[in-house]
Amino acid sequence: MSYSGPTATLTPSNNLDYETTYTATITTGIQDLTGNKLQSDYTWSFTTAPEPVPEYCASKGNNVSFEWIEGVAIGGFSNITGKNSGYGDFTAETIELTTGSHPISLKPGFGSGIYTESWKVWIDFNQDFAFTTDEVVYSGSSSSIMGGNITIPDGVPSGDTRMRISMSFGVAPPACGSFTYGEVEDYTVRIEGTIDTIPPEITGVTPAVGTIDVPVDGVISATFSEPLDPATVTTATFFISDGISCGRLARWFNPY
């Protein structure tokens, strides 16, 4: 809080939340130099701005007179793109991919002569609006059509994200910024079914349900349909009770 006549300024200790309505209050505890108090509390409301939408960094080739990205094919998707002044925004095109391997074909276009082009492809798997080295799914150099495979790993978030394809003459293209000769194209990739949302099931128990004459020193266990998080297998989540004793019997079996 600061005051420099005739203005009092309240500076929050932390940034306010986006798109939130706040009410400010000045009470009758405020008074002038001769002790005259504010006649009544004064309140007013305001609403903060919406949260800014993150943007991907810009990238482009500065000269497409000699080479450019002519065509892209991934899985069952293909796009003949032609020259796009160094950058082509094809994010309206959605490429649907699942986990696993998918064929990719990248075709350069040439104005005069044939040159060796360096390619690099990124997919923003964690959807953080950045292209990192561990998100490079394809790279290589060729003076003709390049072919190979890209892999969508298990466990990446599902949904729409950005794929960037860059082709540069002479040197490997950067994820951001401009370079002299070549072109950049952006696409939308829709990744399906990459997060496990299926809960585990119990597929068997020992002793079996309804078993009698179970040895008093026997083992009690349960088998599950998929691997578990070992930290969740505790006496709070797996226990036995005789229905008479107070509390739970702490004896249990941890398979981990």
Coordinates of N, CA and C in Angstrom, one line a residue:
M1 N 0.8 -1.2 0.0 CA 0.0 0.0 0.0 C 0.9 1.2 0.0
S2 N 0.5 2.2 -0.8 CA 1.3 3.5 -0.8 C 0.3 4.6 -1.0
Y3 N 0.7 5.8 -0.5 CA -0.1 7.0 -0.6 C 0.8 8.2 -1.0
S4 N 0.4 8.8 -2.1 CA 1.0 10.0 -2.5 C -0.1 11.0 -3.0
G5 N -0.3 12.0 -2.1 CA -1.5 12.8 -2.2 C -1.8 13.3 -3.6
P6 N -3.0 13.2 -4.0 CA -4.2 12.6 -3.2 C -4.5 11.2 -3.6
T7 N -3.6 10.4 -4.0 CA -3.9 9.0 -4.5 C -3.3 8.0 -3.6
A8 N -4.1 7.0 -3.2 CA -3.7 5.8 -2.4 C -3.7 4.7 -3.4
T9 N -2.6 3.9 -3.4 CA -2.4 2.8 -4.3 C -2.3 1.5 -3.6
L10 N -3.1 0.5 -4.0 CA -2.9 -0.9 -3.4 C -2.4 -1.8 -4.5
T11 N -1.2 -2.3 -4.2 CA -0.5 -3.2 -5.1 C -0.6 -4.7 -4.6
P12 N -1.4 -5.6 -5.2 CA -1.5 -6.9 -4.7 C -0.1 -7.6 -4.6
S13 N 0.0 -8.4 -3.6 CA 1.3 -9.1 -3.4 C 1.5 -10.2 -4.5
N14 N 0.5 -10.7 -5.1 CA 0.5 -11.6 -6.2 C -0.4 -11.2 -7.4
N15 N -0.1 -11.6 -8.6 CA -0.9 -11.3 -9.7 C -2.4 -11.8 -9.4
L16 N -3.3 -11.0 -9.9 CA -4.7 -11.5 -9.8 C -5.0 -12.6 -10.8
D17 N -6.1 -13.3 -10.5 CA -6.5 -14.4 -11.5 C -7.1 -13.8 -12.7
Y18 N -6.9 -14.5 -13.8 CA -7.4 -14.0 -15.1 C -9.0 -14.2 -15.1
E19 N -9.6 -13.3 -15.8 CA -11.1 -13.4 -16.0 C -11.9 -13.6 -14.7
T20 N -11.5 -12.8 -13.7 CA -12.2 -12.9 -12.4 C -12.6 -11.5 -12.0
T21 N -13.8 -11.5 -11.4 CA -14.4 -10.2 -10.9 C -14.0 -10.0 -9.4
Y22 N -13.4 -8.9 -9.2 CA -12.9 -8.5 -7.8 C -13.7 -7.3 -7.3
T23 N -13.8 -7.2 -6.0 CA -14.5 -6.0 -5.4 C -13.4 -5.3 -4.5
A24 N -13.2 -4.0 -4.8 CA -12.3 -3.2 -3.9 C -13.1 -2.4 -3.0
T25 N -12.6 -2.3 -1.7 CA -13.4 -1.6 -0.7 C -12.4 -0.6 0.0
I26 N -12.9 0.6 0.2 CA -12.3 1.6 1.1 C -13.2 2.0 2.2
T27 N -12.8 1.8 3.4 CA -13.7 1.9 4.6 C -13.6 3.4 5.2
T28 N -14.5 3.6 6.1 CA -14.6 4.9 6.8 C -13.4 5.1 7.8
G29 N -12.5 4.1 7.8 CA -11.3 4.3 8.6 C -10.4 5.3 7.9
I30 N -10.6 5.6 6.7 CA -9.8 6.7 6.0 C -10.3 8.0 6.5
Q31 N -9.3 8.9 6.8 CA -9.6 10.2 7.3 C -8.6 11.2 6.8
D32 N -9.0 12.5 6.8 CA -8.1 13.5 6.3 C -7.2 14.0 7.4
L33 N -6.4 15.0 7.2 CA -5.4 15.5 8.1 C -6.0 16.1 9.4
T34 N -7.2 16.5 9.3 CA -7.9 17.1 10.5 C -8.8 16.1 11.2
G35 N -8.8 14.8 10.7 CA -9.6 13.8 11.4 C -10.9 13.6 10.8
N36 N -11.3 14.2 9.7 CA -12.6 13.9 9.1 C -12.6 12.6 8.4
K37 N -13.5 11.7 8.7 CA -13.5 10.4 8.1 C -14.3 10.4 6.9
L38 N -14.0 9.4 6.0 CA -14.8 9.1 4.8 C -16.3 8.9 5.3
Q39 N -17.3 9.4 4.7 CA -18.6 9.4 5.2 C -19.2 7.9 5.2
S40 N -18.8 7.1 4.2 CA -19.3 5.8 4.1 C -18.3 4.9 3.4
D41 N -18.4 3.6 3.6 CA -17.5 2.7 2.8 C -17.8 2.9 1.3
Y42 N -16.7 2.8 0.6 CA -16.8 2.9 -0.9 C -16.3 1.6 -1.5
T43 N -17.2 1.0 -2.3 CA -16.8 -0.2 -3.0 C -17.0 -0.1 -4.5
W44 N -16.2 -0.8 -5.3 CA -16.4 -0.9 -6.7 C -15.8 -2.2 -7.2
S45 N -16.3 -2.6 -8.3 CA -15.9 -3.9 -8.9 C -15.2 -3.8 -10.2
F46 N -14.4 -4.7 -10.6 CA -13.8 -4.8 -11.9 C -13.5 -6.2 -12.2
T47 N -13.3 -6.5 -13.5 CA -13.0 -7.8 -14.0 C -11.7 -7.9 -14.7
T48 N -10.8 -8.8 -14.4 CA -9.5 -8.9 -15.0 C -9.6 -9.5 -16.4
A49 N -8.6 -9.3 -17.2 CA -8.6 -9.7 -18.6 C -8.6 -11.2 -18.7
P50 N -9.0 -11.7 -19.9 CA -8.9 -13.2 -20.1 C -7.5 -13.6 -20.2
E51 N -7.2 -14.9 -19.9 CA -5.9 -15.4 -19.9 C -5.4 -15.4 -21.4
P52 N -4.2 -14.9 -21.6 CA -3.7 -14.8 -23.0 C -3.5 -16.2 -23.6
V53 N -3.9 -16.3 -24.8 CA -3.8 -17.6 -25.5 C -2.3 -17.8 -26.0
P54 N -1.7 -18.9 -25.5 CA -0.3 -19.1 -25.9 C -0.1 -19.2 -27.4
E55 N 1.0 -18.9 -27.9 CA 1.3 -19.0 -29.4 C 2.6 -19.7 -29.6
Y56 N 2.6 -20.4 -30.7 CA 3.9 -21.1 -31.1 C 4.8 -20.0 -31.7
C57 N 6.1 -20.3 -31.5 CA 7.1 -19.4 -32.1 C 7.0 -19.4 -33.6
A58 N 7.4 -18.3 -34.2 CA 7.3 -18.2 -35.7 C 8.6 -18.8 -36.3
S59 N 8.5 -19.4 -37.5 CA 9.6 -19.9 -38.2 C 9.3 -19.8 -39.7
K60 N 10.3 -19.5 -40.5 CA 10.1 -19.5 -41.9 C 11.4 -19.5 -42.7
G61 N 11.4 -19.9 -43.9 CA 12.5 -19.7 -44.8 C 12.4 -18.4 -45.5
N62 N 13.5 -17.7 -45.7 CA 13.5 -16.4 -46.2 C 13.5 -16.4 -47.8
N63 N 13.9 -17.5 -48.4 CA 14.0 -17.5 -49.8 C 13.5 -18.8 -50.4
V64 N 12.4 -18.8 -51.2 CA 11.9 -20.1 -51.8 C 12.1 -20.0 -53.3
S65 N 13.0 -19.3 -53.8 CA 13.3 -19.2 -55.2 C 13.8 -20.5 -55.7
F66 N 14.6 -21.2 -54.9 CA 15.3 -22.4 -55.4 C 14.7 -23.7 -54.8
E67 N 14.2 -23.7 -53.6 CA 13.6 -24.9 -53.0 C 12.5 -24.5 -52.0
W68 N 11.6 -25.5 -51.9 CA 10.5 -25.3 -51.0 C 9.9 -26.7 -50.7
I69 N 8.9 -26.8 -49.7 CA 8.3 -28.0 -49.4 C 7.1 -28.2 -50.4
E70 N 7.2 -29.3 -51.2 CA 6.2 -29.5 -52.3 C 5.1 -30.4 -51.8
G71 N 5.4 -31.4 -51.0 CA 4.3 -32.3 -50.6 C 4.7 -33.0 -49.3
V72 N 3.6 -33.4 -48.5 CA 3.7 -34.1 -47.2 C 2.7 -35.2 -47.2
A73 N 3.2 -36.4 -46.8 CA 2.3 -37.5 -46.6 C 2.6 -38.2 -45.3
I74 N 1.6 -38.4 -44.5 CA 1.8 -39.1 -43.2 C 0.7 -40.0 -43.0
G75 N 0.9 -41.3 -42.8 CA -0.1 -42.3 -42.6 C -1.1 -42.2 -43.9
G76 N -2.4 -42.0 -43.6 CA -3.3 -41.9 -44.7 C -3.5 -40.5 -45.2
F77 N -2.8 -39.5 -44.7 CA -2.9 -38.1 -45.0 C -1.9 -37.7 -46.0
S78 N -2.3 -36.9 -47.0 CA -1.3 -36.3 -47.9 C -1.8 -34.9 -48.3
N79 N -0.8 -34.1 -48.6 CA -1.1 -32.7 -49.0 C 0.0 -32.2 -49.9
I80 N -0.4 -31.8 -51.1 CA 0.5 -31.2 -52.1 C 0.4 -29.7 -51.8
T81 N 1.5 -29.1 -51.3 CA 1.5 -27.8 -50.8 C 2.0 -26.7 -51.7
G82 N 3.0 -27.0 -52.5 CA 3.6 -26.0 -53.3 C 4.3 -24.9 -52.6
K83 N 4.7 -23.8 -53.3 CA 5.4 -22.7 -52.7 C 4.4 -21.9 -51.8
N84 N 4.9 -21.5 -50.6 CA 4.1 -20.7 -49.6 C 4.9 -19.6 -49.0
S85 N 5.8 -19.0 -49.8 CA 6.5 -17.8 -49.4 C 7.3 -18.0 -48.1
G86 N 7.8 -19.2 -47.9 CA 8.6 -19.5 -46.8 C 7.9 -20.2 -45.6
Y87 N 6.6 -19.9 -45.5 CA 5.8 -20.5 -44.4 C 4.4 -20.9 -44.9
G88 N 4.0 -22.1 -44.6 CA 2.6 -22.5 -44.9 C 1.9 -22.9 -43.7
D89 N 0.8 -22.2 -43.4 CA -0.1 -22.5 -42.2 C -1.2 -23.5 -42.7
F90 N -1.0 -24.8 -42.4 CA -2.0 -25.8 -42.7 C -2.6 -26.4 -41.5
T91 N -2.7 -25.6 -40.4 CA -3.3 -26.1 -39.2 C -4.8 -26.4 -39.3
A92 N -5.4 -25.9 -40.4 CA -6.8 -26.3 -40.6 C -6.9 -27.8 -41.1
E93 N -5.7 -28.3 -41.5 CA -5.7 -29.7 -41.9 C -5.3 -30.6 -40.6
T94 N -6.2 -31.5 -40.3 CA -6.0 -32.4 -39.2 C -5.5 -33.8 -39.6
I95 N -4.4 -34.2 -39.0 CA -3.8 -35.5 -39.3 C -4.1 -36.4 -38.1
E96 N -4.9 -37.4 -38.2 CA -5.3 -38.3 -37.1 C -4.3 -39.4 -37.0
L97 N -3.7 -39.5 -35.8 CA -2.7 -40.6 -35.6 C -3.0 -41.3 -34.3
T98 N -2.6 -42.5 -34.2 CA -2.6 -43.3 -32.9 C -1.2 -43.6 -32.5
T99 N -1.1 -44.2 -31.3 CA 0.2 -44.6 -30.9 C 0.8 -45.6 -31.8
G100 N 2.1 -45.6 -31.9 CA 2.8 -46.6 -32.8 C 3.5 -45.9 -34.0
S101 N 3.8 -46.6 -35.0 CA 4.6 -46.2 -36.1 C 3.7 -45.8 -37.3
H102 N 4.1 -44.7 -38.0 CA 3.3 -44.3 -39.1 C 4.3 -43.9 -40.2
P103 N 4.1 -44.2 -41.5 CA 5.0 -43.9 -42.6 C 4.9 -42.4 -42.9
I104 N 6.0 -41.8 -43.2 CA 6.1 -40.4 -43.6 C 6.8 -40.2 -44.9
S105 N 6.4 -39.3 -45.8 CA 7.0 -39.0 -47.0 C 7.1 -37.5 -47.2
L106 N 8.3 -37.0 -47.5 CA 8.4 -35.5 -47.6 C 9.1 -35.2 -49.0
K107 N 8.4 -34.4 -49.7 CA 8.8 -34.1 -51.1 C 9.3 -32.7 -51.2
P108 N 10.5 -32.5 -51.7 CA 11.0 -31.1 -51.9 C 10.6 -30.6 -53.3
G109 N 10.5 -29.3 -53.4 CA 10.2 -28.7 -54.8 C 11.4 -27.9 -55.1
F110 N 11.8 -27.9 -56.4 CA 13.0 -27.1 -56.9 C 12.7 -26.2 -58.0
G111 N 13.2 -25.0 -57.9 CA 13.0 -24.0 -59.0 C 14.0 -24.2 -60.2
S112 N 15.3 -24.4 -59.8 CA 16.3 -24.7 -60.9 C 17.4 -25.4 -60.2
G113 N 17.8 -26.6 -60.7 CA 18.8 -27.4 -60.1 C 18.2 -28.2 -59.0
I114 N 19.0 -29.1 -58.5 CA 18.6 -30.0 -57.4 C 19.6 -29.9 -56.3
Y115 N 19.1 -29.7 -55.0 CA 19.9 -29.5 -53.9 C 19.6 -30.5 -52.8
T116 N 20.6 -30.6 -51.9 CA 20.4 -31.5 -50.7 C 19.7 -30.7 -49.7
E117 N 18.6 -31.2 -49.2 CA 17.8 -30.5 -48.2 C 17.8 -31.2 -46.9
S118 N 17.9 -30.5 -45.8 CA 17.8 -31.1 -44.5 C 16.4 -30.9 -43.9
W119 N 15.8 -32.0 -43.4 CA 14.4 -32.0 -42.9 C 14.4 -32.2 -41.4
K120 N 13.4 -31.6 -40.7 CA 13.2 -32.0 -39.3 C 11.7 -31.8 -39.1
V121 N 11.1 -32.7 -38.3 CA 9.7 -32.7 -38.0 C 9.6 -32.8 -36.5
W122 N 8.8 -31.9 -35.9 CA 8.5 -31.9 -34.5 C 7.0 -32.1 -34.3
I123 N 6.6 -32.8 -33.2 CA 5.2 -32.9 -32.7 C 5.2 -32.4 -31.2
D124 N 4.4 -31.4 -30.9 CA 4.4 -30.9 -29.6 C 3.6 -31.9 -28.7
F125 N 4.2 -33.0 -28.3 CA 3.5 -34.0 -27.6 C 2.9 -33.6 -26.3
N126 N 3.6 -32.8 -25.5 CA 3.0 -32.3 -24.2 C 2.2 -31.1 -24.3
Q127 N 2.0 -30.6 -25.5 CA 1.0 -29.5 -25.7 C 1.4 -28.2 -24.9
D128 N 2.7 -27.9 -24.8 CA 3.1 -26.8 -24.1 C 3.5 -25.6 -25.0
F129 N 3.1 -25.7 -26.2 CA 3.4 -24.6 -27.2 C 4.9 -24.4 -27.4
A130 N 5.7 -25.4 -27.4 CA 7.1 -25.4 -27.6 C 7.5 -26.7 -28.3
F131 N 8.5 -26.5 -29.2 CA 9.1 -27.7 -29.8 C 10.5 -28.0 -29.3
T132 N 10.6 -29.1 -28.6 CA 11.9 -29.4 -27.9 C 12.6 -30.6 -28.6
T133 N 13.8 -30.8 -28.3 CA 14.6 -31.8 -29.0 C 14.0 -33.2 -28.8
D134 N 13.4 -33.5 -27.6 CA 12.8 -34.8 -27.4 C 11.5 -35.0 -28.2
E135 N 11.0 -33.9 -28.9 CA 9.8 -34.0 -29.6 C 10.1 -34.0 -31.1
V136 N 11.3 -34.2 -31.5 CA 11.7 -34.4 -32.9 C 11.3 -35.9 -33.3
V137 N 10.4 -36.0 -34.2 CA 10.0 -37.4 -34.6 C 10.6 -37.8 -35.9
Y138 N 11.3 -36.9 -36.7 CA 11.9 -37.3 -37.9 C 12.9 -36.3 -38.3
S139 N 14.1 -36.7 -38.9 CA 15.1 -35.8 -39.4 C 15.9 -36.6 -40.4
G140 N 16.5 -35.8 -41.3 CA 17.4 -36.4 -42.3 C 17.6 -35.5 -43.5
S141 N 18.4 -35.9 -44.4 CA 18.8 -35.1 -45.6 C 18.7 -35.9 -46.8
S142 N 18.3 -35.2 -47.9 CA 18.1 -35.9 -49.2 C 17.9 -34.8 -50.3
S143 N 18.3 -35.2 -51.5 CA 18.0 -34.3 -52.7 C 16.8 -34.7 -53.4
S144 N 16.0 -35.7 -52.9 CA 14.8 -36.2 -53.5 C 13.8 -36.5 -52.4
I145 N 12.7 -37.2 -52.7 CA 11.7 -37.5 -51.7 C 12.3 -38.3 -50.5
M146 N 12.0 -37.9 -49.3 CA 12.5 -38.6 -48.1 C 11.4 -39.5 -47.6
G147 N 11.7 -40.7 -47.2 CA 10.7 -41.5 -46.6 C 11.2 -42.2 -45.4
G148 N 10.3 -42.6 -44.5 CA 10.6 -43.3 -43.3 C 9.4 -43.4 -42.4
N149 N 9.6 -43.4 -41.1 CA 8.5 -43.6 -40.2 C 8.6 -42.6 -39.0
I150 N 7.5 -42.2 -38.5 CA 7.5 -41.5 -37.2 C 6.8 -42.3 -36.2
T151 N 7.1 -42.1 -34.9 CA 6.5 -42.9 -33.9 C 5.8 -42.0 -32.9
I152 N 4.6 -42.4 -32.6 CA 3.8 -41.7 -31.5 C 3.9 -42.6 -30.3
P153 N 4.7 -42.1 -29.2 CA 4.9 -43.0 -28.1 C 3.7 -43.2 -27.2
D154 N 3.6 -44.3 -26.5 CA 2.5 -44.5 -25.5 C 2.6 -43.4 -24.4
G155 N 1.5 -43.0 -23.9 CA 1.4 -42.2 -22.7 C 1.4 -40.7 -23.0
V156 N 1.5 -40.3 -24.3 CA 1.4 -38.8 -24.6 C -0.1 -38.4 -24.5
P157 N -0.4 -37.1 -24.2 CA -1.8 -36.7 -24.0 C -2.5 -36.8 -25.4
S158 N -3.8 -37.2 -25.3 CA -4.6 -37.3 -26.5 C -5.1 -35.9 -26.8
G159 N -5.7 -35.7 -28.0 CA -6.2 -34.4 -28.4 C -5.4 -33.8 -29.5
D160 N -5.7 -32.5 -29.8 CA -5.1 -31.8 -30.9 C -3.8 -31.1 -30.5
T161 N -2.8 -31.2 -31.3 CA -1.6 -30.5 -31.0 C -0.9 -30.1 -32.3
R162 N 0.3 -29.5 -32.3 CA 0.9 -28.9 -33.5 C 2.0 -29.8 -33.9
M163 N 2.1 -29.9 -35.3 CA 3.3 -30.6 -35.9 C 3.9 -29.5 -36.8
R164 N 5.2 -29.4 -36.7 CA 6.0 -28.5 -37.5 C 7.0 -29.3 -38.4
I165 N 6.9 -29.0 -39.7 CA 7.8 -29.6 -40.7 C 8.7 -28.5 -41.3
S166 N 10.0 -28.7 -41.2 CA 10.9 -27.7 -41.7 C 11.9 -28.3 -42.7
M167 N 12.2 -27.6 -43.8 CA 13.1 -28.0 -44.8 C 14.1 -26.9 -45.1
S168 N 15.4 -27.1 -44.9 CA 16.4 -26.1 -45.1 C 17.5 -26.6 -45.9
F169 N 18.0 -25.7 -46.8 CA 19.2 -26.0 -47.6 C 20.5 -25.9 -46.7
G170 N 21.3 -26.9 -46.8 CA 22.6 -26.9 -46.2 C 22.7 -27.2 -44.7
V171 N 21.8 -26.7 -43.9 CA 22.0 -26.9 -42.4 C 20.6 -27.4 -41.9
A172 N 20.6 -28.1 -40.8 CA 19.4 -28.5 -40.1 C 18.6 -27.3 -39.7
P173 N 17.3 -27.3 -40.0 CA 16.5 -26.1 -39.7 C 16.2 -26.0 -38.2
P174 N 16.1 -24.8 -37.6 CA 15.7 -24.7 -36.2 C 14.2 -24.8 -36.0
A175 N 13.8 -25.0 -34.8 CA 12.4 -25.1 -34.5 C 11.8 -23.7 -34.6
C176 N 12.5 -22.7 -34.2 CA 12.0 -21.3 -34.2 C 12.9 -20.4 -35.0
G177 N 12.4 -19.3 -35.5 CA 13.3 -18.3 -36.2 C 13.3 -18.6 -37.7
S178 N 14.1 -17.8 -38.4 CA 14.1 -17.9 -39.8 C 15.5 -18.4 -40.3
F179 N 15.5 -18.9 -41.5 CA 16.8 -19.4 -42.1 C 16.7 -19.0 -43.6
T180 N 17.8 -19.1 -44.3 CA 18.0 -18.5 -45.6 C 17.1 -19.2 -46.7
Y181 N 17.4 -20.4 -47.0 CA 16.7 -21.1 -48.1 C 15.8 -22.3 -47.5
G182 N 14.6 -22.3 -48.0 CA 13.7 -23.4 -47.6 C 12.4 -23.0 -47.1
E183 N 11.7 -23.8 -46.4 CA 10.3 -23.5 -46.0 C 9.9 -24.3 -44.8
V184 N 8.8 -23.8 -44.1 CA 8.3 -24.4 -42.9 C 6.8 -24.5 -43.1
E185 N 6.2 -25.7 -42.6 CA 4.8 -25.9 -42.7 C 4.3 -26.4 -41.3
D186 N 3.2 -25.9 -40.9 CA 2.6 -26.3 -39.6 C 1.3 -27.0 -39.9
Y187 N 1.0 -28.1 -39.1 CA -0.2 -28.9 -39.2 C -0.8 -29.2 -37.8
T188 N -2.1 -29.5 -37.8 CA -2.7 -30.0 -36.6 C -2.6 -31.5 -36.6
V189 N -2.2 -32.1 -35.5 CA -2.2 -33.5 -35.3 C -3.2 -33.9 -34.2
R190 N -4.0 -34.8 -34.5 CA -5.0 -35.3 -33.5 C -4.5 -36.7 -33.0
I191 N -4.1 -36.8 -31.8 CA -3.6 -38.1 -31.2 C -4.7 -38.7 -30.4
E192 N -5.0 -39.9 -30.8 CA -6.1 -40.6 -30.1 C -5.7 -41.8 -29.3
G193 N -6.3 -42.0 -28.1 CA -6.1 -43.2 -27.3 C -4.8 -43.4 -26.8
T194 N -4.1 -42.3 -26.3 CA -2.7 -42.5 -25.9 C -2.6 -42.5 -24.4
I195 N -3.7 -42.3 -23.7 CA -3.7 -42.3 -22.2 C -4.6 -43.4 -21.7
D196 N -4.1 -44.1 -20.8 CA -4.9 -45.2 -20.2 C -6.0 -44.7 -19.3
T197 N -7.2 -44.9 -19.7 CA -8.3 -44.4 -18.8 C -9.1 -45.6 -18.3
I198 N -8.6 -46.8 -18.5 CA -9.3 -48.0 -18.1 C -8.9 -48.4 -16.7
P199 N -9.8 -48.5 -15.7 CA -9.5 -48.8 -14.3 C -9.0 -50.3 -14.2
P200 N -8.2 -50.6 -13.3 CA -7.8 -52.0 -13.1 C -8.9 -52.8 -12.6
E201 N -8.9 -54.1 -12.9 CA -9.8 -55.1 -12.4 C -9.1 -56.2 -11.6
I202 N -9.8 -56.8 -10.7 CA -9.3 -57.9 -10.0 C -9.7 -59.2 -10.8
T203 N -8.6 -59.9 -11.2 CA -8.9 -61.1 -12.0 C -8.8 -62.4 -11.2
G204 N -8.4 -62.4 -10.0 CA -8.3 -63.6 -9.2 C -7.9 -63.3 -7.8
V205 N -8.3 -64.1 -6.8 CA -8.0 -63.9 -5.4 C -7.6 -65.2 -4.8
T206 N -6.7 -65.2 -3.8 CA -6.3 -66.3 -3.0 C -6.4 -66.0 -1.6
P207 N -7.1 -66.8 -0.8 CA -7.9 -67.9 -1.1 C -9.1 -67.6 -2.0
A208 N -9.6 -68.5 -2.8 CA -10.7 -68.3 -3.6 C -12.0 -67.9 -2.8
V209 N -12.9 -67.2 -3.4 CA -14.1 -66.8 -2.8 C -14.8 -68.0 -2.2
G210 N -15.2 -68.0 -0.9 CA -16.0 -69.0 -0.2 C -15.1 -70.2 0.2
T211 N -13.8 -70.2 0.1 CA -13.0 -71.3 0.5 C -13.1 -71.5 2.0
I212 N -13.1 -72.7 2.5 CA -13.1 -73.0 3.9 C -11.8 -73.8 4.2
D213 N -11.5 -73.9 5.5 CA -10.4 -74.6 5.9 C -9.1 -74.0 5.4
V214 N -9.1 -72.7 5.3 CA -7.9 -72.0 4.9 C -6.8 -72.1 6.0
P215 N -5.6 -72.5 5.7 CA -4.6 -72.5 6.7 C -4.4 -71.1 7.4
V216 N -4.2 -71.2 8.7 CA -4.1 -69.9 9.4 C -2.8 -69.1 9.1
D217 N -1.9 -69.8 8.5 CA -0.6 -69.1 8.1 C -0.6 -68.9 6.5
G218 N -1.8 -69.0 5.9 CA -1.9 -68.9 4.5 C -1.7 -67.5 4.0
V219 N -1.4 -67.4 2.7 CA -1.1 -66.1 2.1 C -2.4 -65.6 1.4
I220 N -2.7 -64.3 1.6 CA -3.9 -63.7 1.0 C -3.4 -62.8 -0.1
S221 N -3.9 -63.0 -1.3 CA -3.4 -62.2 -2.5 C -4.5 -61.9 -3.5
A222 N -4.2 -60.9 -4.3 CA -5.1 -60.6 -5.4 C -4.3 -60.3 -6.6
T223 N -4.8 -60.7 -7.7 CA -4.2 -60.5 -9.0 C -5.0 -59.5 -9.8
F224 N -4.3 -58.6 -10.5 CA -5.0 -57.5 -11.2 C -4.7 -57.6 -12.7
S225 N -5.6 -56.9 -13.4 CA -5.6 -57.0 -14.9 C -4.5 -56.2 -15.5
E226 N -3.8 -55.3 -14.7 CA -2.7 -54.5 -15.3 C -1.8 -54.1 -14.1
P227 N -0.6 -53.6 -14.4 CA 0.3 -53.2 -13.4 C -0.3 -52.1 -12.5
L228 N 0.1 -52.1 -11.2 CA -0.4 -51.1 -10.3 C 0.7 -50.1 -9.9
D229 N 0.3 -49.0 -9.4 CA 1.2 -48.0 -8.8 C 1.5 -48.6 -7.4
P230 N 2.8 -49.1 -7.2 CA 3.1 -49.7 -5.9 C 2.8 -48.9 -4.7
A231 N 2.9 -47.5 -4.8 CA 2.7 -46.7 -3.7 C 1.3 -46.7 -3.2
T232 N 0.3 -47.2 -4.1 CA -1.1 -47.3 -3.6 C -1.4 -48.6 -3.0
V233 N -0.5 -49.5 -3.0 CA -0.8 -50.8 -2.4 C -0.2 -50.8 -0.9
T234 N -1.1 -50.5 0.0 CA -0.8 -50.3 1.4 C -1.8 -51.0 2.3
T235 N -1.6 -51.0 3.6 CA -2.5 -51.6 4.5 C -3.8 -50.8 4.6
A236 N -3.8 -49.6 4.0 CA -5.1 -48.8 3.9 C -5.9 -49.2 2.7
T237 N -5.3 -49.8 1.7 CA -6.0 -50.2 0.5 C -6.2 -51.7 0.4
F238 N -5.5 -52.5 1.2 CA -5.6 -54.0 1.1 C -5.5 -54.5 2.5
F239 N -6.6 -54.9 3.1 CA -6.6 -55.4 4.5 C -7.7 -56.5 4.7
I240 N -7.6 -57.1 5.8 CA -8.7 -58.1 6.2 C -9.3 -57.8 7.5
S241 N -10.4 -58.3 7.8 CA -11.1 -58.1 9.0 C -11.9 -59.4 9.3
D242 N -12.0 -59.7 10.6 CA -12.8 -60.9 11.0 C -14.2 -60.5 11.4
G243 N -14.6 -59.2 11.3 CA -15.9 -58.8 11.5 C -16.2 -58.7 13.0
I244 N -15.3 -59.0 13.8 CA -15.5 -59.0 15.3 C -14.5 -58.0 15.9
S245 N -13.2 -58.2 15.6 CA -12.2 -57.4 16.2 C -12.4 -55.9 15.8
C246 N -12.0 -55.0 16.7 CA -12.0 -53.6 16.4 C -10.9 -53.3 15.4
G247 N -11.2 -52.6 14.4 CA -10.2 -52.2 13.4 C -10.0 -53.3 12.4
R248 N -8.9 -53.1 11.7 CA -8.5 -54.0 10.6 C -7.4 -54.9 11.1
L249 N -7.3 -56.1 10.6 CA -6.2 -57.0 10.8 C -5.1 -56.5 9.9
A250 N -3.9 -56.2 10.4 CA -2.9 -55.6 9.6 C -2.1 -56.5 8.7
R251 N -2.4 -57.8 8.9 CA -1.6 -58.7 8.1 C -2.0 -58.7 6.6
W252 N -1.1 -58.5 5.8 CA -1.4 -58.4 4.3 C -0.2 -58.8 3.5
F253 N -0.4 -58.9 2.3 CA 0.7 -59.4 1.4 C 0.9 -58.3 0.3
N254 N 2.1 -57.8 0.2 CA 2.5 -56.8 -0.8 C 3.3 -57.5 -1.9
P255 N 2.8 -57.7 -3.1 CA 3.5 -58.4 -4.1 C 4.7 -57.6 -4.7
Y256 N 4.9 -56.4 -4.3 CA 6.0 -55.6 -4.8 C 7.1 -55.6 -3.8

